[in-house]
Coordinates of C-alpha atoms in Angstrom, one line a residue:
X1 CA -23.4 -19.3 12.9
X2 CA -19.8 -19.0 11.4
X3 CA -19.3 -15.5 10.3
X4 CA -16.2 -15.9 8.1
X5 CA -16.1 -17.6 4.8
X6 CA -13.2 -20.1 4.3
X7 CA -11.8 -17.7 1.7
X8 CA -11.7 -14.8 4.0
X9 CA -10.3 -16.8 6.9
X10 CA -7.3 -17.9 4.9
X11 CA -6.2 -14.4 3.9
X12 CA -3.4 -13.1 6.2
X13 CA -2.7 -9.5 7.1
X14 CA 0.2 -7.6 5.5
X15 CA 3.4 -7.7 7.5
X16 CA 4.6 -4.6 5.7
X17 CA 1.6 -2.5 6.7
X18 CA 1.6 -4.0 10.2
X19 CA 5.2 -3.0 10.9
X20 CA 4.6 0.4 9.4
X21 CA 1.5 0.9 11.6
X22 CA 3.5 -0.1 14.7
X23 CA 6.3 2.3 13.8
X24 CA 3.8 5.1 13.2
X25 CA 2.1 4.4 16.5
X26 CA 5.5 4.7 18.3
X27 CA 6.2 8.0 16.5
X28 CA 2.9 9.4 17.6
X29 CA 4.0 8.6 21.2
X30 CA 7.1 10.7 20.7
X31 CA 9.6 7.9 19.9
X32 CA 12.3 8.8 17.4
X33 CA 11.6 5.8 15.1
X34 CA 13.5 5.2 11.9
X35 CA 11.3 3.2 9.6
X36 CA 12.6 1.2 6.6
X37 CA 9.1 -0.4 6.3
X38 CA 6.5 0.5 3.7
X39 CA 7.7 1.3 0.1
X40 CA 6.6 4.9 0.1
X41 CA 8.9 7.6 -1.5
X42 CA 9.5 10.4 1.0
X43 CA 9.5 13.0 -1.7
X44 CA 6.6 15.4 -2.0
X45 CA 4.2 14.9 -4.9
X46 CA 5.6 17.3 -7.6
X47 CA 3.9 20.7 -7.5
X48 CA 2.4 20.6 -11.1
X49 CA 0.6 17.4 -10.3
X50 CA -0.9 19.0 -7.1
X51 CA -1.9 22.1 -9.1
X52 CA -3.7 19.9 -11.6
X53 CA -5.7 18.4 -8.8
X54 CA -6.6 21.9 -7.5
X55 CA -7.7 23.0 -11.0
X56 CA -9.9 19.9 -11.2
X57 CA -11.6 20.9 -8.0
X58 CA -12.0 24.5 -9.1
X59 CA -13.5 23.4 -12.4
X60 CA -16.0 21.1 -10.7
X61 CA -14.4 17.8 -11.8
X62 CA -15.9 16.2 -8.6
X63 CA -18.5 13.9 -10.2
X64 CA -18.6 10.3 -11.2
X65 CA -16.4 9.3 -14.1
X66 CA -16.7 6.1 -16.2
X67 CA -15.8 3.1 -14.0
X68 CA -12.8 2.4 -16.1
X69 CA -11.5 6.0 -15.8
X70 CA -11.7 9.1 -17.9
X71 CA -11.1 8.9 -21.6
X72 CA -8.4 11.6 -21.3
X73 CA -6.4 9.6 -18.8
X74 CA -6.8 6.4 -20.7
X75 CA -5.6 8.1 -23.8
X76 CA -2.6 9.5 -21.9
X77 CA -1.8 6.0 -20.6
X78 CA -1.9 4.6 -24.2
X79 CA 0.5 7.4 -25.3
X80 CA 2.8 6.6 -22.4
X81 CA 2.8 2.8 -23.2
X82 CA 3.7 3.6 -26.8
X83 CA 6.4 6.1 -25.8
X84 CA 8.0 4.2 -22.9
X85 CA 7.2 0.6 -23.6
X86 CA 6.8 0.3 -27.4
X87 CA 3.3 -1.0 -27.0
X88 CA 0.2 -0.1 -28.9
X89 CA -3.1 0.0 -26.9
X90 CA -6.5 1.7 -27.4
X91 CA -8.4 3.4 -24.5
X92 CA -10.8 0.4 -24.6
X93 CA -7.9 -1.8 -23.5
X94 CA -7.1 0.3 -20.4
X95 CA -8.8 0.3 -17.0
X96 CA -7.8 2.9 -14.4
X97 CA -8.1 1.5 -10.9
X98 CA -7.9 2.6 -7.2
X99 CA -4.1 1.9 -7.1
X100 CA -2.1 -0.8 -8.8
X101 CA -3.2 -3.2 -6.0
X102 CA -6.8 -3.0 -7.1
X103 CA -5.7 -3.7 -10.7
X104 CA -4.1 -6.9 -9.5
X105 CA -7.1 -7.8 -7.5
X106 CA -9.4 -7.2 -10.4
X107 CA -7.2 -9.1 -12.8
X108 CA -7.1 -12.2 -10.6
X109 CA -10.8 -12.0 -9.9
X110 CA -11.5 -11.8 -13.7
X111 CA -9.2 -14.6 -14.8
X112 CA -9.2 -17.2 -12.1
X113 CA -11.7 -20.1 -11.5
X114 CA -11.7 -21.8 -8.1
X115 CA -8.5 -23.6 -7.4
X116 CA -6.7 -22.4 -10.5
X117 CA -2.9 -22.2 -9.8
X118 CA -0.8 -19.0 -10.1
X119 CA 3.0 -19.3 -10.1
X120 CA 5.0 -16.8 -8.0
X121 CA 8.7 -16.4 -7.7
X122 CA 9.8 -16.0 -4.1
X123 CA 10.9 -13.9 -2.3
X124 CA 7.8 -12.0 -3.5
X125 CA 5.6 -9.1 -2.4
X126 CA 3.4 -10.0 0.5
X127 CA 0.1 -9.2 -1.2
X128 CA 0.5 -11.5 -4.2
X129 CA -0.4 -14.8 -2.5
X130 CA -3.3 -13.2 -0.6
X131 CA -4.7 -11.5 -3.7
X132 CA -4.7 -14.9 -5.5
X133 CA -6.4 -16.6 -2.5
X134 CA -9.0 -13.8 -2.4
X135 CA -9.9 -14.6 -6.0
X136 CA -10.2 -18.3 -5.2
X137 CA -6.8 -19.3 -6.7
X138 CA -3.9 -21.2 -5.3
X139 CA -0.4 -19.6 -5.1
X140 CA 2.4 -21.9 -6.2
X141 CA 5.8 -20.8 -4.9
X142 CA 9.0 -21.2 -6.8
X143 CA 12.0 -20.2 -4.7
X144 CA 14.8 -18.0 -6.1
X145 CA 18.4 -18.3 -4.9
X146 CA 19.9 -15.3 -3.1
X147 CA 23.4 -16.7 -3.9
X148 CA 22.9 -15.8 -7.6
X149 CA 21.1 -12.5 -7.0
X150 CA 17.6 -13.9 -7.1
X151 CA 18.0 -14.6 -10.8
X152 CA 15.2 -16.1 -12.9
X153 CA 15.2 -19.9 -12.7
X154 CA 13.4 -21.0 -15.9
X155 CA 13.8 -24.7 -15.1
X156 CA 12.2 -24.4 -11.7
X157 CA 9.4 -22.3 -13.1
X158 CA 8.6 -24.9 -15.8
X159 CA 8.7 -27.7 -13.3
X160 CA 6.0 -25.9 -11.3
X161 CA 3.6 -25.8 -14.3
X162 CA 0.7 -28.3 -14.0
X163 CA -2.6 -28.8 -15.8
X164 CA -4.2 -26.4 -13.2
X165 CA -1.7 -23.6 -13.8
X166 CA -3.5 -20.5 -15.2
X167 CA -1.1 -17.7 -14.8
X168 CA 2.3 -16.5 -13.7
X169 CA 3.1 -13.2 -11.9
X170 CA 6.1 -11.2 -13.0
X171 CA 7.5 -8.2 -11.1
X172 CA 10.5 -6.5 -12.6
X173 CA 12.1 -4.6 -11.0
X174 CA 10.8 -6.5 -8.1
X175 CA 9.8 -6.0 -4.5
X176 CA 11.5 -7.1 -2.2
X177 CA 14.7 -8.1 -3.9
X178 CA 15.3 -5.3 -6.4
X179 CA 16.1 -7.9 -9.1
X180 CA 15.7 -6.8 -12.8
X181 CA 15.1 -9.2 -15.6
X182 CA 17.4 -8.9 -18.7
X183 CA 15.9 -8.7 -22.2
X184 CA 17.1 -12.3 -22.8
X185 CA 15.3 -13.4 -19.6
X186 CA 12.1 -11.6 -20.5
X187 CA 12.1 -13.3 -23.9
X188 CA 12.8 -16.7 -22.5
X189 CA 10.0 -16.2 -20.0
X190 CA 7.7 -15.2 -22.8
X191 CA 8.5 -18.4 -24.6
X192 CA 7.7 -20.5 -21.6
X193 CA 4.4 -18.7 -21.1
X194 CA 3.4 -19.2 -24.7
X195 CA 4.5 -22.9 -24.7
X196 CA 2.2 -23.7 -21.7
X197 CA -0.6 -21.4 -22.8
X198 CA -0.5 -19.2 -19.6
X199 CA -1.6 -15.7 -18.7
X200 CA 1.1 -13.3 -17.6
X201 CA 0.4 -10.8 -14.8
X202 CA 3.2 -8.3 -15.4
X203 CA 3.5 -5.9 -12.4
X204 CA 5.7 -3.0 -13.7
X205 CA 5.1 -0.5 -10.9
X206 CA 8.8 0.0 -10.3
X207 CA 9.8 0.3 -14.0
X208 CA 11.5 3.7 -13.7
X209 CA 13.7 2.6 -10.7
X210 CA 16.6 1.0 -12.5
X211 CA 20.1 2.0 -11.6
X212 CA 22.4 0.2 -14.0
X213 CA 22.0 -0.7 -17.6
X214 CA 19.1 -0.1 -19.9
X215 CA 15.5 -0.7 -18.9
X216 CA 14.4 -4.2 -20.2
X217 CA 11.5 -4.6 -22.6
X218 CA 8.0 -5.1 -21.2
X219 CA 6.9 -8.7 -21.2
X220 CA 3.9 -7.7 -23.4
X221 CA 6.4 -6.6 -26.1
X222 CA 8.7 -9.6 -25.8
X223 CA 7.0 -11.7 -28.5
X224 CA 4.2 -10.8 -31.0
X225 CA 1.9 -13.3 -29.2
X226 CA 2.5 -11.9 -25.7
X227 CA 0.3 -8.8 -25.8
X228 CA -2.9 -10.9 -26.0
X229 CA -1.9 -13.0 -23.0
X230 CA -0.5 -10.3 -20.8
X231 CA -2.1 -8.1 -18.1
X232 CA 0.2 -5.2 -17.7
X233 CA -0.2 -3.5 -14.3
X234 CA 1.3 -0.1 -13.4
X235 CA 0.4 3.1 -11.7
X236 CA 1.6 6.5 -10.5
X237 CA 2.2 5.8 -6.8
X238 CA 6.0 5.1 -6.9
X239 CA 7.1 7.0 -10.0
X240 CA 5.6 10.3 -9.0
X241 CA 5.5 9.9 -5.2
X242 CA 1.7 9.6 -5.3
X243 CA 1.0 6.7 -3.0
X244 CA -2.0 8.3 -1.3
X245 CA -3.6 9.4 -4.5
X246 CA -4.5 5.7 -5.3
X247 CA -4.3 5.6 -9.1
X248 CA -3.2 2.5 -10.9
X249 CA -4.1 1.0 -14.3
X250 CA -4.0 -2.2 -16.3
X251 CA -3.5 -2.7 -20.0
X252 CA -5.0 -5.9 -21.4
X253 CA -7.1 -7.4 -24.2
X254 CA -10.3 -5.5 -24.7
X255 CA -12.6 -8.4 -23.7
X256 CA -10.8 -8.7 -20.3
X257 CA -10.8 -4.9 -19.9
X258 CA -14.5 -4.8 -20.3
X259 CA -15.1 -7.5 -17.8
X260 CA -12.8 -5.8 -15.3
X261 CA -14.6 -2.5 -15.8
X262 CA -17.9 -4.2 -15.1
X263 CA -16.5 -5.8 -12.0
X264 CA -15.0 -2.5 -10.8
X265 CA -18.2 -0.7 -11.5
X266 CA -20.0 -2.9 -8.9
X267 CA -17.1 -3.2 -6.5
X268 CA -15.8 0.4 -6.1
X269 CA -17.2 2.5 -8.9
X270 CA -14.8 4.9 -10.6
X271 CA -11.4 5.9 -9.2
X272 CA -11.2 9.3 -7.6
X273 CA -12.0 12.0 -10.2
X274 CA -9.6 14.5 -8.8
X275 CA -6.7 12.0 -8.5
X276 CA -7.3 11.0 -12.1
X277 CA -6.8 14.7 -13.1
X278 CA -3.5 14.7 -11.1
X279 CA -2.4 11.4 -12.7
X280 CA -3.1 12.8 -16.2
X281 CA -0.7 15.6 -15.5
X282 CA 1.9 13.2 -14.0
X283 CA 1.9 10.9 -17.0
X284 CA 1.6 13.6 -19.7
X285 CA 3.8 16.3 -18.1
X286 CA 7.5 16.8 -17.9
X287 CA 9.4 13.8 -16.4
X288 CA 12.4 15.6 -14.9
X289 CA 11.1 15.0 -11.4
X290 CA 11.3 11.2 -12.0
X291 CA 15.0 11.4 -13.1
X292 CA 15.9 13.5 -10.0
X293 CA 14.2 11.1 -7.7
X294 CA 15.8 8.0 -9.3
X295 CA 19.3 9.7 -9.0
X296 CA 18.7 10.3 -5.3
X297 CA 17.5 6.7 -4.8
X298 CA 20.7 5.4 -6.4
X299 CA 22.8 7.4 -3.9
X300 CA 20.8 6.0 -1.0
X301 CA 21.0 2.4 -2.3
X302 CA 24.8 2.6 -2.6
X303 CA 25.1 4.0 0.9
X304 CA 22.8 1.4 2.4
X305 CA 24.5 -1.5 0.7
X306 CA 27.9 -0.3 1.8
X307 CA 26.9 0.2 5.4
X308 CA 25.0 -3.2 5.7
X309 CA 28.1 -5.0 4.4
X310 CA 30.2 -3.4 7.1
X311 CA 28.0 -4.9 9.8
X312 CA 29.5 -8.2 11.0
X313 CA 27.0 -11.0 10.5
X314 CA 24.9 -9.2 7.8
X315 CA 25.2 -9.5 4.0
X316 CA 23.2 -8.3 1.0
X317 CA 23.1 -8.3 -2.8
X318 CA 23.2 -5.0 -4.7
X319 CA 19.7 -4.5 -6.0
X320 CA 19.5 -3.2 -9.6
X321 CA 16.1 -1.7 -9.2
X322 CA 13.1 -0.7 -7.1
X323 CA 14.1 0.8 -3.7
X324 CA 14.6 -2.1 -1.3
X325 CA 17.5 -4.2 0.1
X326 CA 17.1 -7.7 1.4
X327 CA 19.7 -8.3 4.1
X328 CA 20.7 -11.8 5.1
X329 CA 20.5 -12.2 9.0
X330 CA 20.9 -16.0 9.2
X331 CA 24.3 -15.8 10.7
X332 CA 22.8 -14.1 13.8
X333 CA 20.3 -16.8 14.5
X334 CA 20.9 -18.3 18.0
X335 CA 22.2 -15.1 19.4
X336 CA 20.2 -13.3 22.1
X337 CA 18.9 -9.8 22.8
X338 CA 17.9 -9.1 26.4
X339 CA 17.8 -12.8 27.0
X340 CA 15.4 -13.5 24.0
X341 CA 16.8 -15.6 21.2
X342 CA 16.9 -14.3 17.6
X343 CA 15.4 -17.3 15.9
X344 CA 13.9 -15.9 12.7
X345 CA 13.1 -12.7 10.9
X346 CA 10.2 -11.8 13.1
X347 CA 12.0 -12.1 16.4
X348 CA 14.9 -10.0 14.9
X349 CA 12.5 -7.3 13.6
X350 CA 10.6 -7.1 16.9
X351 CA 13.8 -6.8 19.0
X352 CA 15.3 -4.2 16.7
X353 CA 12.1 -2.1 16.9
X354 CA 11.9 -2.4 20.7
X355 CA 15.6 -1.8 21.5
X356 CA 16.6 0.7 18.8
X357 CA 13.4 2.1 17.4
X358 CA 14.3 0.9 13.9
X359 CA 11.5 -0.7 11.8
X360 CA 12.3 -3.3 9.2
X361 CA 10.1 -5.8 7.5
X362 CA 10.6 -9.5 8.4
X363 CA 11.5 -11.6 5.5
X364 CA 8.9 -14.2 6.5
X365 CA 6.3 -12.1 4.8
X366 CA 8.2 -12.5 1.5
X367 CA 8.9 -16.3 2.1
X368 CA 12.5 -15.5 3.1
X369 CA 12.6 -16.0 6.8
X370 CA 16.4 -15.7 7.0
X371 CA 16.3 -12.1 5.7
X372 CA 14.8 -8.6 6.4
X373 CA 13.8 -6.0 3.9
X374 CA 14.9 -2.4 4.2
X375 CA 13.4 0.3 2.0
X376 CA 15.6 3.2 1.2
X377 CA 12.7 5.5 0.4
X378 CA 13.6 7.8 3.3
X379 CA 16.0 10.7 3.7
X380 CA 19.7 10.1 3.6
X381 CA 19.9 11.5 7.1
X382 CA 17.4 9.0 8.5
X383 CA 18.9 6.2 6.4
X384 CA 22.3 6.7 8.0
X385 CA 20.9 7.2 11.5
X386 CA 18.9 4.0 11.3
X387 CA 21.8 1.9 9.9
X388 CA 24.1 3.1 12.7
X389 CA 21.4 1.9 15.2
X390 CA 21.2 -1.4 13.3
X391 CA 24.9 -1.8 13.7
X392 CA 24.8 -1.1 17.4
X393 CA 22.0 -3.6 17.8
X394 CA 23.8 -6.4 16.0
X395 CA 27.1 -5.7 17.8
X396 CA 25.2 -5.9 21.1
X397 CA 23.7 -9.3 20.5
X398 CA 25.1 -12.0 22.9

């Protein structure tokens, strides 16, 4: 008897979570590890949000909610989308999920038939290809060029479209590169999607983390026709330092939202009722905490970029958004650490963790094996300490 389905067997584990788990295991053993791994803000969840959760418990809000989320939270999400994104949705077009990752999983499961193709721009988040495979689809990778700051390549995207193409995934600001699409690029992308009758999966989880210029328009607002062919995915994890609360959401056409709610009702049931109450406060309450966090992230970004560029053999672009830097390590390939050759991003990351107790994510997980990803969602003190260790490591290579 063969226990695994072919679909399950082809899904790879997350390198991001694997590195983070190894770093945490070392920390539990007393090792002073500096981790640039998982994209998890180090700030505490703001007190008013925590107090809203406590009130929910005290008021007995511990029962099942509708599978698609409470009406109050869905209304608040609609108000946020109107206020922040200039988009008009009804609560029936909103589904609250167990994190934005489940929103993506539900969306792919609801729209993809077996062997439908979904276009991804690489480097890309490690989970996109696996989520597509889990839903029976085929990820089609379109490489972006680091020399031009991982800019949108419309010609390459259009060349990847086939008769089997069902959707394209957009992530702006993006993980892992921190690239941000301009309004002109968003509109051009919308025109391509409309031309080829595709569905857009627009992952906007990092929308507040933009450090220069104005925030671009949402893809769903780029053209009048786009709202009906866009699945907008977002959540509270990054914006409000609520990663463990697991509340995401999608906004999409009502027919798709109903199908997703039915799917979710059987798969997981409703999102956590107490976390929904906290998310309602986060989305509806004062947003000063967000501005303060973004200002601090910008300081960290600037310091990280400056220090990486001072390390011989390393280089990086200046990310406009999110909270990651992709550092090019290709000039170090062929050098050795303790007799072991640095041949790719994995060997580099493993040696760095073993020798200097610094955790970075190998670029191989993002389809960029000549790079490593460093998150600056950690304190400035730890950020500087880790980069000093990284410099010592690189300078010690033979």
